[in-house]
Coordinates of C-alpha atoms in Angstrom, one line a residue:
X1 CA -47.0 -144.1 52.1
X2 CA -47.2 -142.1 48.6
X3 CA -51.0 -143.1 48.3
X4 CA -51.5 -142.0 52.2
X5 CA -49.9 -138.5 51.3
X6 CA -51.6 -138.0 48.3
X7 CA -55.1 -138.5 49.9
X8 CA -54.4 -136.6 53.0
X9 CA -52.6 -133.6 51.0
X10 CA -55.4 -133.5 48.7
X11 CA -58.0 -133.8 51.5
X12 CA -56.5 -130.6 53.4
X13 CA -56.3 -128.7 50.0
X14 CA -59.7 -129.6 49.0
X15 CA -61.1 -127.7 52.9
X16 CA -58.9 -125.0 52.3
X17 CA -60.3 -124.1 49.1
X18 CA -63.8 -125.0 50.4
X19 CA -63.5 -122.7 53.5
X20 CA -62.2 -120.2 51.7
X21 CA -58.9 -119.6 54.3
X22 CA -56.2 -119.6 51.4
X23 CA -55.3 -115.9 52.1
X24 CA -55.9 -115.8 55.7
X25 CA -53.8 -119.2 55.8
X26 CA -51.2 -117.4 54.0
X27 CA -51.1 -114.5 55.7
X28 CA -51.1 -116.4 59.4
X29 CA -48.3 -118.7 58.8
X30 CA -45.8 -116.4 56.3
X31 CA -45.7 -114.1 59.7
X32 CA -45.3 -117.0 62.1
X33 CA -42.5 -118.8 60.1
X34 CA -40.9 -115.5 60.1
X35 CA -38.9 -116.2 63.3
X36 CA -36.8 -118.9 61.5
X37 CA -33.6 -117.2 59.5
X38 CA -34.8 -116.4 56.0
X39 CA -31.3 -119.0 54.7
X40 CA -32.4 -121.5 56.3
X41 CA -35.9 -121.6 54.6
X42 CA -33.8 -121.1 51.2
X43 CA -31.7 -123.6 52.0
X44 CA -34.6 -126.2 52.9
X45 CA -36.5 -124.8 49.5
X46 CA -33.6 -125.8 47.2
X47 CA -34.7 -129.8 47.7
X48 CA -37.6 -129.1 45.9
X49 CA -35.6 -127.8 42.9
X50 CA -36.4 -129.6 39.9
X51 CA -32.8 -129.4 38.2
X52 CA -31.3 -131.0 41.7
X53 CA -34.2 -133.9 41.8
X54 CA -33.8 -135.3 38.8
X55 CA -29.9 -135.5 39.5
X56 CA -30.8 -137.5 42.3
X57 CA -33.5 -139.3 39.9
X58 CA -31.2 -139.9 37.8
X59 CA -28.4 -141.0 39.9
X60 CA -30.8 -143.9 41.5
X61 CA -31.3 -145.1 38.3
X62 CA -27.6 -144.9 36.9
X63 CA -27.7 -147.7 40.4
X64 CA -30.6 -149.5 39.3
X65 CA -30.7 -148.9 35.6
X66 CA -34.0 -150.9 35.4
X67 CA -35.6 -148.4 36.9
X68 CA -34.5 -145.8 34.4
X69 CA -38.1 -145.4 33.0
X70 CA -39.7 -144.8 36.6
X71 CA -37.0 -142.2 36.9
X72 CA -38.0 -140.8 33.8
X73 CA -41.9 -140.6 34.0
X74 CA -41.1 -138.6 37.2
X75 CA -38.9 -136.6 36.0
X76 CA -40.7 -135.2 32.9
X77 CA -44.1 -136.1 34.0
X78 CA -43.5 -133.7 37.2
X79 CA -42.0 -131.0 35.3
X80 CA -44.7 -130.8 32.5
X81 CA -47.4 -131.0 35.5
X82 CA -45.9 -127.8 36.8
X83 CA -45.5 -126.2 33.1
X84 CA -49.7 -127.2 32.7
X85 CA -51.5 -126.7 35.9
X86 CA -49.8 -123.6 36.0
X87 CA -50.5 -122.3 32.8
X88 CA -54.0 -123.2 33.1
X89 CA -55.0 -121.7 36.6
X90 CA -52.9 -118.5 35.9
X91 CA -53.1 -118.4 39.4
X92 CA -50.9 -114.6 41.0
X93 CA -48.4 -115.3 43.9
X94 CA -49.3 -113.5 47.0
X95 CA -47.1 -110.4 47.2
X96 CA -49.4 -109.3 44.1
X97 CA -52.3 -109.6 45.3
X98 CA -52.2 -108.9 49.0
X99 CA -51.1 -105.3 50.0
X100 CA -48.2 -103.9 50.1
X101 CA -45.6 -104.6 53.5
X102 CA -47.9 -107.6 53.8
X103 CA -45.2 -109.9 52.5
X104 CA -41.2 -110.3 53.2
X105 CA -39.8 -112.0 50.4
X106 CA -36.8 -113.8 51.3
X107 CA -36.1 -114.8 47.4
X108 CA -36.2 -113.4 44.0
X109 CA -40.2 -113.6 42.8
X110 CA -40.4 -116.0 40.0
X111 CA -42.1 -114.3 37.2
X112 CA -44.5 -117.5 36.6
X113 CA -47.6 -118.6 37.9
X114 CA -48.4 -119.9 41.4
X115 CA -50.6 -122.9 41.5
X116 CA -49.7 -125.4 41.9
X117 CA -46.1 -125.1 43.9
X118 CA -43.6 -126.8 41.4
X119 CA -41.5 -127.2 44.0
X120 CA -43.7 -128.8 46.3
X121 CA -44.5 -131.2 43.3
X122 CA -41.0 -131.6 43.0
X123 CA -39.9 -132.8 46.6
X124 CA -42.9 -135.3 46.7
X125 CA -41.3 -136.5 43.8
X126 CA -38.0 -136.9 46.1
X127 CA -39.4 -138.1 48.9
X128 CA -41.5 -140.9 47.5
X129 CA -39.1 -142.4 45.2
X130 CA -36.6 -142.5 48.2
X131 CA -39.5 -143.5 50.5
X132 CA -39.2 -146.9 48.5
X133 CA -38.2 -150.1 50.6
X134 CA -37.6 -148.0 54.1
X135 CA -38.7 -148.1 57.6
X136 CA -41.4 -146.3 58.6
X137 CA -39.1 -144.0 60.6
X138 CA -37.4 -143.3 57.0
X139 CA -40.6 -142.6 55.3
X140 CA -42.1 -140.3 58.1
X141 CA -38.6 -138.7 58.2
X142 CA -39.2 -138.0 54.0
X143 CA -42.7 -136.9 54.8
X144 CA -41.5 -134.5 57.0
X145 CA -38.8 -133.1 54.9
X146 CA -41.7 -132.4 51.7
X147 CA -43.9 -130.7 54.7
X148 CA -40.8 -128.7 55.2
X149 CA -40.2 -127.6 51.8
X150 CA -43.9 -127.0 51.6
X151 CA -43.6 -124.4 54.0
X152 CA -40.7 -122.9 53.1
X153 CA -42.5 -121.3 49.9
X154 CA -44.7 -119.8 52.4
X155 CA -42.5 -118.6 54.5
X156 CA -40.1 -117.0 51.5
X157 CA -43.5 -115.5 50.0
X158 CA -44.3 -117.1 46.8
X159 CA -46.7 -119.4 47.4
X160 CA -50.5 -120.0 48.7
X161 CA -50.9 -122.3 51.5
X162 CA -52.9 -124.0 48.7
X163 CA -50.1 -124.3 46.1
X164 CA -48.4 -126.2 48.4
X165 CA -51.1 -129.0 49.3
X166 CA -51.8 -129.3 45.7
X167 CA -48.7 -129.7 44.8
X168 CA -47.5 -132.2 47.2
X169 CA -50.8 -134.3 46.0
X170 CA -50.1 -134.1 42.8
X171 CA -46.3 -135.2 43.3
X172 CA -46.8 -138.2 45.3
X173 CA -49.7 -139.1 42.8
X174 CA -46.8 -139.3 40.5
X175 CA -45.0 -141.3 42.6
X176 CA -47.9 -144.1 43.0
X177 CA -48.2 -144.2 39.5
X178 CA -44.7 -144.4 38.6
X179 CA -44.7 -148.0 41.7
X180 CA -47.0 -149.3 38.7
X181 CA -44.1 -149.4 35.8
X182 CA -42.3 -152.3 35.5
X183 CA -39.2 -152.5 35.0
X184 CA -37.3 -151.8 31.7
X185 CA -36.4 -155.0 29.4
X186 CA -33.9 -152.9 27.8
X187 CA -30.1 -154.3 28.4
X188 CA -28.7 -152.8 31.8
X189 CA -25.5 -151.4 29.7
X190 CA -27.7 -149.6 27.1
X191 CA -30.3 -147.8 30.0
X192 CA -26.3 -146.8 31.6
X193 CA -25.4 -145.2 28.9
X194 CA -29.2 -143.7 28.6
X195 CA -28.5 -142.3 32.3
X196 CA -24.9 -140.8 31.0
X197 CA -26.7 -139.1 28.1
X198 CA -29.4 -137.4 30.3
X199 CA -26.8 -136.4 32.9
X200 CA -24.7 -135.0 30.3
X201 CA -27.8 -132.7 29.6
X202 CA -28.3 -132.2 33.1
X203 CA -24.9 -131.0 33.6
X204 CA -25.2 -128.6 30.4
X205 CA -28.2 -127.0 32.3
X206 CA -26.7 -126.7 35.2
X207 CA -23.6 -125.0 34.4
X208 CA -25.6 -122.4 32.0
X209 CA -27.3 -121.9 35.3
X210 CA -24.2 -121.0 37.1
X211 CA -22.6 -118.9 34.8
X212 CA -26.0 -116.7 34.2
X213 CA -27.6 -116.4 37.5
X214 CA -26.6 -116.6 41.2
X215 CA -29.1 -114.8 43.3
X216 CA -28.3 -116.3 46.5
X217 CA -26.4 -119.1 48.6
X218 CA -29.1 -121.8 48.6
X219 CA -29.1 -121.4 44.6
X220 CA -25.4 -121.5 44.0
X221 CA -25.3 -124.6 46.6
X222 CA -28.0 -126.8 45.2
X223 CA -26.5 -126.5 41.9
X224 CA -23.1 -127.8 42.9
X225 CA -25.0 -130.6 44.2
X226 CA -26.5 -131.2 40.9
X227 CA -23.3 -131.3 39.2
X228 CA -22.0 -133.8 41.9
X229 CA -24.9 -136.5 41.2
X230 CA -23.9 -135.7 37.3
X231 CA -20.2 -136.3 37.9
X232 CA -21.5 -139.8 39.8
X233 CA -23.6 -141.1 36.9
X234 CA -21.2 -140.3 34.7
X235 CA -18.9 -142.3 36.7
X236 CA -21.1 -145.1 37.1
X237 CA -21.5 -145.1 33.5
X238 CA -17.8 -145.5 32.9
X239 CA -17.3 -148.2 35.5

C-alpha cells in the first residue's frame, strides 16, 4: 500500500505542478474546508507532528526491538527530508504571497519554508509503518487519516495543495524503503535500552516544549501524548 501511495501522491503532485493550479487549488479548497471548526482541523494536524510520531515510532520498536533501526531511518531520515527539501526550494507559505483577507489562519504561521509539508511527510510516516501486516480496511482507514492531515494544512493556511502531495510521496517513499531493512542483529536487551535512551531525549524535548510554548489546545494535547508513549517505553524498558 506505501508503494501505491507514493506513486499516486506523486502522480497528482506532478499534474498539479504541470497545470499550474497550485494557487487556484489552494485558494478553492482553504475556502471550502472552511465550514469544518478550525479545532478540529488542529486537532487532526497534530498526527502529523514529528515530536508525537516518533513517540509512536519509537514505542513500536520498544515492542519489537528488532525493528529499532526501521524506526530509526524514519524517524531521522523524515525529519532531515523536511530540514533539506525545504531549505532548498525556499518555497513562501500562502498567506505571503496571496493577498491580504485571502487566507484565515487557524494556527500560528511557522516561520519556515513551505515545500514540502513536514507534516504531511510526517503522517505518511505514521500511517505506513502502522499500515504493516493489516487488512485492507486498516490500511485504507490509515490512508485516509494522512489525506486528512494533508488537508488540514490547507485548511489552517500554511500549506500549498502541492506541499501536501509532495510530502505524503515522499513519506511513504520512506516508508518502502525502510520494508527493505532487515532486522537488527543487535541483542533485543541492548536495542531496549537504545529505545529508553531515545525516549529519554524525546521526553527532554517535549517537556522544553511545554514549558516554552502553548499556542493552542491541539499543541498542548499532542504533546501529552508524546510524553505518554515516552513514559510506555520507558516502562517497557524496565520490564
Amino acid at each position: 500500500m506505501s508503494k501505491v501511495m507514493a506513486v499516486v501522491l506523486g502522480a497528482l503532485a506532478l499534474l498539479v505542478w504541470q497545470l499550474e493550479l497550485n494557487q487556484s487549488l489552494f485558494v478553492s479548497l482553504h475556502h471550502a474546508l472552511a465550514v469544518v471548526p478550525g479545532l478540529v482541523w488542529r486537532l487532526l494536524s497534530m498526527a502529523g507532528e514529528w515530536t508525537l510520531v516518533i513517540g509512536v515510532l519509537l514505542w513500536l520498536a520498544a515492542r519489537q526491538p528488532l525493528l529499532l533501526p526501521r524506526m530509526v531511518m524514519l524517524g531521522l531520515g523524515g525529519v532531515l527530508a523536511s530540514i533539506w527539501l525545504k531549505a532548498g526550494f525556499d518555497v513562501l507559505r500562502p498567506p505571503l504571497l496571496l493577498p491580504v483577507g485571502t487566507v484565515t489562519l487557524l494556527d500560528v504561521l511557522p516561520t519556515n519554508q513551505s515545500f514540502p509539508s513536514g507534516h504531511a511527510i510526517a503522517v505518511a510516516v505514521l500511517a505506513g509503518v502502522l499500515m504493516w501486516k493489516r487488512s485492507l480496511r486498516g490500511q485504507l482507514g490509515l490512508a485516509l487519516l494522512a489525506v486528512m492531515v494533508c488537508l488540514s494544512r490547507i485548511a489552517i493556511g500554511v500549506h500549498w495543495p502541492l506541499d501536501v502531495l509532495a510530502g505524503a510521496a515522499a513519506g511513504f517513499v520512506l516508508v518502502s524503503l525502510a520494508e527493505r531493512v532487515g532486522k537488527s542483529s543487535f541483542p533485543p536487551a541492548l536495542l531496549l535500552q537504545a529505545c529508553k535512551a531515545l525516549a529519554l531525549v524525546l521526553l527532554a524535548v517535549t517537556l522544553v516544549k511545554l514549558w516554552h510554548a502553548r499556542p493552542n489546545e491541539a499543541y498542548v494535547l499532542y504533546n501529552l501524548i508524546t510524553l505518554g508513549l515516552c513514559a510506555a517505553v520507558l516502562r517497557r524498558a524496565a520490564l
